[in-house]
Short mmCIF file of C-alpha atoms in Angstrom, two decimals:
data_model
loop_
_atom_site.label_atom_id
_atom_site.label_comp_id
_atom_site.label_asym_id
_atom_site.label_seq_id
_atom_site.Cartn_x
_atom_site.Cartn_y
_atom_site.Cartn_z
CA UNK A 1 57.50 20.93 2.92
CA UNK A 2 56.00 22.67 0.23
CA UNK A 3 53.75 19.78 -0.30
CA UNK A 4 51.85 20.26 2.75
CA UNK A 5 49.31 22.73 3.40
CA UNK A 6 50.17 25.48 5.52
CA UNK A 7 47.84 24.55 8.82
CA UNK A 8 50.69 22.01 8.93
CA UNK A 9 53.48 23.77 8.10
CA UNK A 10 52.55 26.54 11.12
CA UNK A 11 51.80 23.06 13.49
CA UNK A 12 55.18 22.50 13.19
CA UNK A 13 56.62 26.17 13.22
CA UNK A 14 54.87 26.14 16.59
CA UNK A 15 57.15 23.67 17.76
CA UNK A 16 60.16 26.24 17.50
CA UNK A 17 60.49 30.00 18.83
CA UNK A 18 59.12 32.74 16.75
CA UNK A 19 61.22 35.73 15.92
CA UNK A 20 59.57 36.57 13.13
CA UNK A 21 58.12 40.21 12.75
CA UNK A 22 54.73 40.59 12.31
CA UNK A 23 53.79 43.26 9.57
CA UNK A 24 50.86 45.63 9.58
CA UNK A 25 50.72 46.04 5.94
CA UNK A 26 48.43 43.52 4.20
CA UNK A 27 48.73 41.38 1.16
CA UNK A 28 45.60 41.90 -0.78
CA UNK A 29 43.73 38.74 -3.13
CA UNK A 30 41.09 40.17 -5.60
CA UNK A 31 37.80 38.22 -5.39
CA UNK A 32 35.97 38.91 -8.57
CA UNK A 33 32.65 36.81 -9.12
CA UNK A 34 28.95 36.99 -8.81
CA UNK A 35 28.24 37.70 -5.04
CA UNK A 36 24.25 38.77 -5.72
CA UNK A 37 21.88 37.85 -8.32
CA UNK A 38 20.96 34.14 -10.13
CA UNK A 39 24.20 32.83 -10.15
CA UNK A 40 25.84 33.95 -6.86
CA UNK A 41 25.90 30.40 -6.21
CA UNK A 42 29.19 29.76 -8.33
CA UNK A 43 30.92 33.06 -6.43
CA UNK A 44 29.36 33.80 -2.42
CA UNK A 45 30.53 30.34 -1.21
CA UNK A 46 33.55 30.80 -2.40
CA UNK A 47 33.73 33.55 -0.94
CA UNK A 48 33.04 32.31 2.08
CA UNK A 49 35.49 29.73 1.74
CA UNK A 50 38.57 31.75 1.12
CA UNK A 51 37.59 34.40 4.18
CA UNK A 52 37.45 31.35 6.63
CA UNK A 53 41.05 30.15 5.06
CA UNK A 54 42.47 33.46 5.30
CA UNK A 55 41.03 33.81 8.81
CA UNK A 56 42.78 30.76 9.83
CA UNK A 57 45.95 31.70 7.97
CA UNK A 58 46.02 35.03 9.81
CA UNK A 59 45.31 33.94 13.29
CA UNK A 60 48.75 31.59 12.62
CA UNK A 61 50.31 34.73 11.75
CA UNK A 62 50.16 35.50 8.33
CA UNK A 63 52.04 35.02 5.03
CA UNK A 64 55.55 34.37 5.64
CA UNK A 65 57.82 36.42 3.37
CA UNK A 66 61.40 36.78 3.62
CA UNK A 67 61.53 36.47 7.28
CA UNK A 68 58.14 38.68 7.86
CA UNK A 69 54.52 37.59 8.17
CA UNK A 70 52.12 39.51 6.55
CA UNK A 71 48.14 39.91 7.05
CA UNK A 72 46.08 38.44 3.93
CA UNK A 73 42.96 40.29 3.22
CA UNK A 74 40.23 39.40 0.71
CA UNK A 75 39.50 42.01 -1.52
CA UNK A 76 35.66 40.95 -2.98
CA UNK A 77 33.53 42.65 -5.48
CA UNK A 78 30.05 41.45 -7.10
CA UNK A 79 30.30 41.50 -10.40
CA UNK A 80 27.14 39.98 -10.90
CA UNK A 81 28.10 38.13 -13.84
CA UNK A 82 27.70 40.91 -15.82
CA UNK A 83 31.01 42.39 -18.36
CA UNK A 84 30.31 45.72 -17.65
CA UNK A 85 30.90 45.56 -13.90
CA UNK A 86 33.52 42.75 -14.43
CA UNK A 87 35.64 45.68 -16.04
CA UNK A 88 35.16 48.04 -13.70
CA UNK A 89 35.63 45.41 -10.69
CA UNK A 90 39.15 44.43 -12.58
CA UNK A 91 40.45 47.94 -13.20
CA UNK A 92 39.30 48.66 -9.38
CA UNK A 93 41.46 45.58 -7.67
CA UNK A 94 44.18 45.76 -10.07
CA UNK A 95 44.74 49.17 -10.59
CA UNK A 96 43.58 50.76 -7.12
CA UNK A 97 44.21 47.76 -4.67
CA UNK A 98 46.88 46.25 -6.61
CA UNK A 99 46.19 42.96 -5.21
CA UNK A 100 48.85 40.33 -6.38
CA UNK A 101 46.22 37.14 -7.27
CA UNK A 102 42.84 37.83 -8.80
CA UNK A 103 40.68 35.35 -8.56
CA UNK A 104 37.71 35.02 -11.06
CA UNK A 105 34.91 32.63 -12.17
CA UNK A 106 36.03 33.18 -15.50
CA UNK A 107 33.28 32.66 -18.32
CA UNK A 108 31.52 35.57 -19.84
CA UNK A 109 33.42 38.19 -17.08
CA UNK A 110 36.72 36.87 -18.66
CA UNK A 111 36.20 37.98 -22.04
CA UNK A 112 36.17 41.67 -21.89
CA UNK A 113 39.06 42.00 -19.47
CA UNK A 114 41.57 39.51 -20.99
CA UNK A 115 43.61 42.07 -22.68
CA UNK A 116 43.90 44.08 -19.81
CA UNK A 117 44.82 41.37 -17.65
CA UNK A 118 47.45 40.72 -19.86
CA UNK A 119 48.94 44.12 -20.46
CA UNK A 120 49.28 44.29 -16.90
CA UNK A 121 50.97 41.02 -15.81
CA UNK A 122 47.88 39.84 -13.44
CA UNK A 123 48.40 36.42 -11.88
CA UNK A 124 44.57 35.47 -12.68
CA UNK A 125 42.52 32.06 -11.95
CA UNK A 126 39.38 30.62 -13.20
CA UNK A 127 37.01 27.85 -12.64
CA UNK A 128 36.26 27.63 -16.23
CA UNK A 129 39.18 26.13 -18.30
CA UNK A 130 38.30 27.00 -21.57
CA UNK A 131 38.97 30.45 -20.52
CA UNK A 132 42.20 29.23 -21.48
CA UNK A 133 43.92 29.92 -24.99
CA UNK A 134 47.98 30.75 -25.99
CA UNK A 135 47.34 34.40 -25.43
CA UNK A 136 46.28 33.85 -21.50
CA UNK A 137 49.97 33.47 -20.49
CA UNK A 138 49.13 35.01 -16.88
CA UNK A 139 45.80 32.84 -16.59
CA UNK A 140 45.67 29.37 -14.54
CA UNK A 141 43.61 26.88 -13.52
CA UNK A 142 44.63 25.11 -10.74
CA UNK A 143 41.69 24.00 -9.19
CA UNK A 144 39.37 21.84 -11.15
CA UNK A 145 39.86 20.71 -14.83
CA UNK A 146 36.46 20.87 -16.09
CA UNK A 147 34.94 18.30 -17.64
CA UNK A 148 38.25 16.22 -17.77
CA UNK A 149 37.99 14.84 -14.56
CA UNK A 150 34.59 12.82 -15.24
CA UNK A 151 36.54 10.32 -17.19
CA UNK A 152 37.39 8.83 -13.81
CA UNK A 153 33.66 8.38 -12.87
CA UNK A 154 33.53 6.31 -16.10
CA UNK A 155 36.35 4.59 -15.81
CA UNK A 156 35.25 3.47 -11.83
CA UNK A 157 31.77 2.34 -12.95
CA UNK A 158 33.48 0.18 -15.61
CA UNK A 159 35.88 -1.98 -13.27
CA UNK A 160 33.58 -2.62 -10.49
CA UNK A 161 30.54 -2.84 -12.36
CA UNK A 162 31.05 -4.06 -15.43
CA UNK A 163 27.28 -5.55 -16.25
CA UNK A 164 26.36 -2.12 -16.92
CA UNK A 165 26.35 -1.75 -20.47
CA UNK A 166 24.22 0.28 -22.18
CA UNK A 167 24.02 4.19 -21.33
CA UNK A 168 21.96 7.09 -22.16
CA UNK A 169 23.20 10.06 -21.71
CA UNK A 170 22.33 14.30 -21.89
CA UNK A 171 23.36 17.41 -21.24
CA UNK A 172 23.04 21.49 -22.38
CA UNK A 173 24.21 22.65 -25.52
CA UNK A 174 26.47 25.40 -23.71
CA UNK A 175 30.33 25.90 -23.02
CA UNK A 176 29.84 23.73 -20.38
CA UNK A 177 27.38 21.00 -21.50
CA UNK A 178 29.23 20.50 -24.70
CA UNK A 179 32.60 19.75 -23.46
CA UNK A 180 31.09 17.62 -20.78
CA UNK A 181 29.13 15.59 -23.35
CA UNK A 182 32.46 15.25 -25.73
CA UNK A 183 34.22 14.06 -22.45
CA UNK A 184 31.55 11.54 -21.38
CA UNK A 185 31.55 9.88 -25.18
CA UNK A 186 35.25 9.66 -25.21
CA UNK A 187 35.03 8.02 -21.73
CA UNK A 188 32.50 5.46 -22.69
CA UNK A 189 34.26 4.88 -25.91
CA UNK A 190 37.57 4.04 -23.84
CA UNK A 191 35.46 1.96 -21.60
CA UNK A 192 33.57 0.01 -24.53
CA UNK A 193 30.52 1.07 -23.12
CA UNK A 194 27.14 1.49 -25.40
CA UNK A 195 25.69 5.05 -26.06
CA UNK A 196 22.00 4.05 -26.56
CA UNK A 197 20.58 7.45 -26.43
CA UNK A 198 22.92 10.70 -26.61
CA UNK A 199 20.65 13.66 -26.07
CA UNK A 200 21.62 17.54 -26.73
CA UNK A 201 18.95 19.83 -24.86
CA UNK A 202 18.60 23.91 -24.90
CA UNK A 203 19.87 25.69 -21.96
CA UNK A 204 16.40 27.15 -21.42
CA UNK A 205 14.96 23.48 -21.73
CA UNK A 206 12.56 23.06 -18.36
CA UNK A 207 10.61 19.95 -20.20
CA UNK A 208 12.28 17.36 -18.00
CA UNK A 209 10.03 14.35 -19.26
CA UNK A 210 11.14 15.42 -23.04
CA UNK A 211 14.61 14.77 -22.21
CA UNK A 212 14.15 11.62 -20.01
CA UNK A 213 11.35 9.98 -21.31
CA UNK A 214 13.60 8.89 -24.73
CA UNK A 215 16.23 8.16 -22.70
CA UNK A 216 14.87 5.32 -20.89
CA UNK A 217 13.06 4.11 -23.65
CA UNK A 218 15.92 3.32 -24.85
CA UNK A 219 16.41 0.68 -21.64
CA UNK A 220 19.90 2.06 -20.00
CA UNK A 221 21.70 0.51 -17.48
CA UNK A 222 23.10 3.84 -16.55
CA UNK A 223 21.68 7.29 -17.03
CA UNK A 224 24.14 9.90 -16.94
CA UNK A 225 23.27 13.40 -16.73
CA UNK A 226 26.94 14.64 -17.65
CA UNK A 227 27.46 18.32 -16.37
CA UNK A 228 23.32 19.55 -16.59
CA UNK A 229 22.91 22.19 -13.63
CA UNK A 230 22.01 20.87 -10.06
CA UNK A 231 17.95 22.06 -10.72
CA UNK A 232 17.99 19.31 -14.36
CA UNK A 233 19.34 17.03 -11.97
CA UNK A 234 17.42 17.23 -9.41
CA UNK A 235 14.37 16.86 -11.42
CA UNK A 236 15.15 14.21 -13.68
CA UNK A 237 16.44 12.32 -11.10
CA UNK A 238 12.64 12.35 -9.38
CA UNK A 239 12.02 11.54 -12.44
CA UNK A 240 13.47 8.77 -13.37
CA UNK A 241 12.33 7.56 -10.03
CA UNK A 242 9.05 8.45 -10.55
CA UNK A 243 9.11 6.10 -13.81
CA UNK A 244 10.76 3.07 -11.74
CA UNK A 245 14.13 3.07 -13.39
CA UNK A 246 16.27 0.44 -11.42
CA UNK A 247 19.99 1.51 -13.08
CA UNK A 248 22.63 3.58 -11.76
CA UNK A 249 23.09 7.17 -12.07
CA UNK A 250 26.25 8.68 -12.69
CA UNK A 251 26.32 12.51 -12.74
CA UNK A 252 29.53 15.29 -12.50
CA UNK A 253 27.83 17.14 -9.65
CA UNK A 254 25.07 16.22 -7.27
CA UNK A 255 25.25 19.00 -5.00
CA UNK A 256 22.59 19.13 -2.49
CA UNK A 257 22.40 15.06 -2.52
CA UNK A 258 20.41 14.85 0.37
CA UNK A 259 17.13 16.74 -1.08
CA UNK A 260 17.35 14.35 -4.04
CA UNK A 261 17.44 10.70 -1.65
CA UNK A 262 14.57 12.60 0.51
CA UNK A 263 12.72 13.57 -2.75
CA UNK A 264 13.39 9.77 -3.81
CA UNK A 265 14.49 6.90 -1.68
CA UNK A 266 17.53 5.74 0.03
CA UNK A 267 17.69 2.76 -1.96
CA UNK A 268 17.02 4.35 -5.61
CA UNK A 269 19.97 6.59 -4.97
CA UNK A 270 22.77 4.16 -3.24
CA UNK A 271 24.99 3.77 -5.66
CA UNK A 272 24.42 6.91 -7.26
CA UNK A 273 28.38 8.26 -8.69
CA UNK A 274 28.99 11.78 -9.09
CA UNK A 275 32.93 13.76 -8.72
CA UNK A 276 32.54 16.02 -5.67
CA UNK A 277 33.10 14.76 -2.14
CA UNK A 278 32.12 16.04 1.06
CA UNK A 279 35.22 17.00 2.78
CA UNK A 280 34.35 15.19 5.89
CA UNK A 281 35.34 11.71 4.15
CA UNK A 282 37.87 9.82 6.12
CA UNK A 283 39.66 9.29 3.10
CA UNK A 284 40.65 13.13 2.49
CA UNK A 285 42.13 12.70 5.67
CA UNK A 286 44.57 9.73 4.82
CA UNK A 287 45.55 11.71 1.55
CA UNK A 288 48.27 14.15 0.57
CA UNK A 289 45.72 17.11 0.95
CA UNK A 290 45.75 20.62 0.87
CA UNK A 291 43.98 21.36 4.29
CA UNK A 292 45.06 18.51 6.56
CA UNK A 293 41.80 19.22 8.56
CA UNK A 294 39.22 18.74 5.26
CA UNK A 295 37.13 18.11 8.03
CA UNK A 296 37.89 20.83 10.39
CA UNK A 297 37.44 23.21 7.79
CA UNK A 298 33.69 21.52 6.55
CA UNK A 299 32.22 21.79 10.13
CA UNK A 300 33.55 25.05 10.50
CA UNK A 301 32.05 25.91 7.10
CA UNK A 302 28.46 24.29 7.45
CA UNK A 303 28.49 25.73 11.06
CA UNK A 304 28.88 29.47 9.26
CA UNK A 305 27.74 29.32 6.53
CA UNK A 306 24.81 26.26 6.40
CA UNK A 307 22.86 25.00 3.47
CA UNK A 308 25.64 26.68 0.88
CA UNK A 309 28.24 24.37 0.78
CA UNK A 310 29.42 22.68 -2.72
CA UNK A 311 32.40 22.45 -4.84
CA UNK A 312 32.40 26.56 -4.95
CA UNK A 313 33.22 26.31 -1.01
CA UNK A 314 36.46 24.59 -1.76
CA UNK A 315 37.74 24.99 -5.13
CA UNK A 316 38.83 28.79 -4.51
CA UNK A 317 40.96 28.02 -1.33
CA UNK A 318 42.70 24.77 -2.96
CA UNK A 319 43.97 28.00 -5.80
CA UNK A 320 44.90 30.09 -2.35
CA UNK A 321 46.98 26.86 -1.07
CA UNK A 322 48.92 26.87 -4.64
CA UNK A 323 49.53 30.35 -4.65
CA UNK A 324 50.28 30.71 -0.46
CA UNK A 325 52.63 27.97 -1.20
CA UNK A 326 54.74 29.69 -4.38
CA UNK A 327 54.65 32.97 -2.19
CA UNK A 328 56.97 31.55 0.43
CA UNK A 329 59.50 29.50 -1.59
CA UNK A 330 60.25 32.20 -3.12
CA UNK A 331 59.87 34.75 -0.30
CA UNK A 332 57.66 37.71 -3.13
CA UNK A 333 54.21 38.27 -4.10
CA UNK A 334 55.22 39.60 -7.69
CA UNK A 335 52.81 38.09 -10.10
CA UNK A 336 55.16 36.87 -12.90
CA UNK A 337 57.43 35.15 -9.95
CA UNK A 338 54.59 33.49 -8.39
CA UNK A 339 53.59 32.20 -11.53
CA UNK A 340 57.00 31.24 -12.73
CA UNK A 341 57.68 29.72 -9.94
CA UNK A 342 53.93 27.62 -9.41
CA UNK A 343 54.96 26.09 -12.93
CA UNK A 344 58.16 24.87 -11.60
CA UNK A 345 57.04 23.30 -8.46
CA UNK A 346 56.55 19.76 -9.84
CA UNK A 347 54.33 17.85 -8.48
CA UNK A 348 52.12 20.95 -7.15
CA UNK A 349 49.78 19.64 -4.76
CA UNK A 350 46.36 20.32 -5.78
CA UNK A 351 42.70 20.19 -3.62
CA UNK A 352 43.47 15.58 -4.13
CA UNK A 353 47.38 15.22 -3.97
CA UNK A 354 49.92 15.93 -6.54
CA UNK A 355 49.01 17.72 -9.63
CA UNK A 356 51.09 18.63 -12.70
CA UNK A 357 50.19 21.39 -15.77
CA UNK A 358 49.27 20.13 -18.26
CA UNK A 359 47.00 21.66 -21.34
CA UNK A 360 48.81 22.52 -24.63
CA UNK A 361 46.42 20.28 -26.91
CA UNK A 362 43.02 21.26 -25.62
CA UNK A 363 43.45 24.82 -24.31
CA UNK A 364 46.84 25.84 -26.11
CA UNK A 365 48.33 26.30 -22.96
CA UNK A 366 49.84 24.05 -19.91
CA UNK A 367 47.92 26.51 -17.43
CA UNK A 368 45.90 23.37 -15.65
CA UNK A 369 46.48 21.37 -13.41
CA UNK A 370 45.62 17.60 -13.34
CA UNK A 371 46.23 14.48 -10.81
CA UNK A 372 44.40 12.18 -9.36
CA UNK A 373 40.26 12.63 -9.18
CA UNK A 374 37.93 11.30 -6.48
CA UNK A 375 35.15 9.04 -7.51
CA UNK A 376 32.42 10.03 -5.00
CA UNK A 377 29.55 7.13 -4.17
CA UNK A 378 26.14 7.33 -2.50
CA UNK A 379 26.59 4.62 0.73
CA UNK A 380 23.48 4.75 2.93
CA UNK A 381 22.12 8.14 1.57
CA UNK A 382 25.88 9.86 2.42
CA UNK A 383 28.70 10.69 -0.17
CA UNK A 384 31.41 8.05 0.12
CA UNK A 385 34.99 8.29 -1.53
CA UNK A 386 35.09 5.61 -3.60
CA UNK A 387 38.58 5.44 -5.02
CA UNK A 388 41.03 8.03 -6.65
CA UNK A 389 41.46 7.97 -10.24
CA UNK A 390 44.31 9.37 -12.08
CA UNK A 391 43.63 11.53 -15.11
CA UNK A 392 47.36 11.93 -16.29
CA UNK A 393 47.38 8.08 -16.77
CA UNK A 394 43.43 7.83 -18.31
CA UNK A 395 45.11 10.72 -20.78
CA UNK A 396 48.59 8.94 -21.66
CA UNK A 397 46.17 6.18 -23.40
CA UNK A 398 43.50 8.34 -24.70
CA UNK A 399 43.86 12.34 -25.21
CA UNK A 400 43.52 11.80 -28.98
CA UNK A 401 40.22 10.07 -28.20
CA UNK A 402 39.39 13.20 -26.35
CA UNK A 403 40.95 15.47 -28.90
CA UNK A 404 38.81 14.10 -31.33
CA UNK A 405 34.89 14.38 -29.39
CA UNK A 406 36.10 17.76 -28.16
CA UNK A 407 36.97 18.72 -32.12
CA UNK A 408 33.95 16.92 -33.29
CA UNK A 409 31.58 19.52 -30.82
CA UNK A 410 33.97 22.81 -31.88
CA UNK A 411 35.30 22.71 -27.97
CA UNK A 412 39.07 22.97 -29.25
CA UNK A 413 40.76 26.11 -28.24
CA UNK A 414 40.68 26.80 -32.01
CA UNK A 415 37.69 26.29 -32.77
CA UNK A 416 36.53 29.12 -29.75
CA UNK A 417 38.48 31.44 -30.91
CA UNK A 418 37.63 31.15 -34.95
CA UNK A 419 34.01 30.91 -34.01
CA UNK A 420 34.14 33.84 -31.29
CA UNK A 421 32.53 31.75 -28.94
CA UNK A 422 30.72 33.59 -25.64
CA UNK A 423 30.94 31.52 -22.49
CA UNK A 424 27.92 29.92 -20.88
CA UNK A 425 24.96 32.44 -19.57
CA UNK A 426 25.48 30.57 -16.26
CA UNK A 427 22.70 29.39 -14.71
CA UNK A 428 22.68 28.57 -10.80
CA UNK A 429 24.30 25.52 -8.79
CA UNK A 430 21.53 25.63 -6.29
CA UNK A 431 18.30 24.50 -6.11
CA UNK A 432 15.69 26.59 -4.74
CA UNK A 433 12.63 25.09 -3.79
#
């Protein structure tokens, strides 16, 4: 039972009497992200996400606990992305709301508070991995394993199309572009694909025909944009368009698809193969799956909150669903228990089905979690699931591969902490016209 999600799990309490006590005392989740400013886009649908889960959770009831159910409430506060209020937000939750899970973006807002988090035993979560080092014993992260994942996009495009050969290939010199490019060249390698063109831009780069113009000089079959932000996408996707490239495009994210096929064609972006699925895909709903409505929980979303949903929307509650889960097998909310006992649970099922830790030799740690990986598909202008991947089983053949790009671009947990290396300065998933 503790692989299904909990809408299921109360479906079938509902089946049975219900003695339980309700409690009026809540359990409190720290929310701890940029809710305001230019990158509120990787915190306020998140946000939104988790609120909507922990409305549903509490209309069932609430968090069962030895016996009792218990109200979950979302403690949130906009850090902006900034240190200095990332400290202060940390201090606030932990020390004054003592909630029992904070959960972070991670990145630059990490950083300052990592000893602190520490000293006081806080269960913590990030979407950035590489927040991850030997000395983050209390950090985890459970939801997406950034950039390791996109080796499944690679691997897809090689089975099923093998004709395309030759790639070109760019992304930001950041903690995020960096990886992802390291990840993308070990892929390739594995798949015997040709790197034609392998281009490193500035963060602040805006020169979209400087990047893309080499590129398909250098006559790709594929262009892959690796993990640039949705607004580099965007535009050197119209790009390439405008320029008549006839490849394929294979990307980490494409949020916002639709305004890229309208900006384009239908036609130019069929085909198009990116990570990120909508969660109304009728093959969420035939997998082992955290929500068991995906696509309740996407209509409800888009009905809310429309025109913000993306990976943010989901990738915060999938960390709830862990953490709900370890809460009631072992009937406590105490941080080092929930932990302890999230790193037993093997398999833990993760946003796409079974997951295990895994982590030592890139991050120092086993704090994430890894599975299988959708390989998402533009079909008729709409993101299809293509297939599921597994990453354990890409890794079993080729983690030294990886080890090796990651080393070569100073993206080893070593290498972070001997060169002091500062996070990305984020810049937003969104595009805005």
């Amino acid at each position: 039972m503790l692989n299904t999600s909990f809408a299921h799990r109360i479906a079938l309490s509902s089946l049975f009497p219900n003695d339980q006590v309700g409690m009026t005392e809540p359990v409190s989740i720290g929310f701890l992200a940029p809710l305001t400013g230019p990158v509120s886009s990787w915190g306020l649908p998140g946000l939104n996400g988790v609120q909507l889960w922990a409305e549903w959770l509490n209309r069932a009831g609430g968090i069962l606990i030895g016996g009792r159910r218990y109200p979950l409430r979302i403690m949130p506060f906009d850090c902006g992305y900034d240190p200095e209020r990332a400290i202060e937000g940390a201090r606030h939750l932990v020390l004054s709301e003592q909630v029992k899970l904070l959960m972070m973006l991670g990145g630059d807002t990490f950083t300052p508070i990592r000893s602190f988090l520490n000293e006081q035993r806080v269960l913590t979560s990030t979407l950035l991995p590489s927040d991850l080092s030997p000395d983050t014993r209390y950090l985890i992260a459970p939801s997406e394993v950034h950039p390791v994942y996109n080796v499944t996009g690679v691997q897809w495009l090689a089975r099923n199309e093998p004709h395309l050969k030759r790639v070109a290939m760019c992304s930001q010199k950041d903690a995020l572009g960096l990886p992802s490019t390291a990840t993308y060249r070990a892929a390739f390698e594995a798949a015997e694909r040709e790197i034609v063109k392998d281009i490193q831009y500035s963060p602040e780069q805006t020169d979209v025909a400087a990047i893309v113009s080499p590129m398909l000089q250098a006559d790709p079959d594929i262009l892959c944009w690796c993990t640039s932000y949705t607004p580099m996408v965007h535009e050197m996707t119209e790009y390439a368009y405008a320029q008549g490239f006839k490849g394929r495009i294979l990307s980490c994210t494409l949020d916002n698809y639709q305004r890229i096929v309208a900006r384009t064609s239908q036609d130019f972006m069929d085909g198009t193969v990116f990570q990120f699925p909508d969660f109304d895909d009728p093959k969420l709903a035939r997998k082992a799956f955290f929500f068991n409505r995906p696509s309740t929980f996407f209509k409800e979303y888009n009905a809310r909150y429309p025109g913000t949903w993306s990976a943010v929307s989901w990738e915060y509650v999938s960390i709830l669903e862990i953490w709900h889960a370890a809460v009631e097998k072992i009937a406590s909310v105490n941080p080092v228990s929930v932990l302890t006992a999230m790193k037993q649970m093997e398999p833990v099922t993760h946003a796409f089905g079974p997951a295990n830790w895994w982590g030592e030799h890139l991050f120092g740690i086993d704090n994430a979690l890894i599975g299988d990986w959708p390989v998402v598909r533009l079909q008729d202008g709409k993101a299809r699931i293509a297939d599921f991947l597994s990453i354990p089983a890409w890794l079993e053949q080729h983690e030294n591969r990886l080890r090796d790009h990651m080393g070569k671009v100073g993206q080893l947990w070593q290498q972070r902490i001997e060169a002091g290396a500062q996070q990305p300065g984020l810049a937003a998933r969104e595009f805005v016209d």
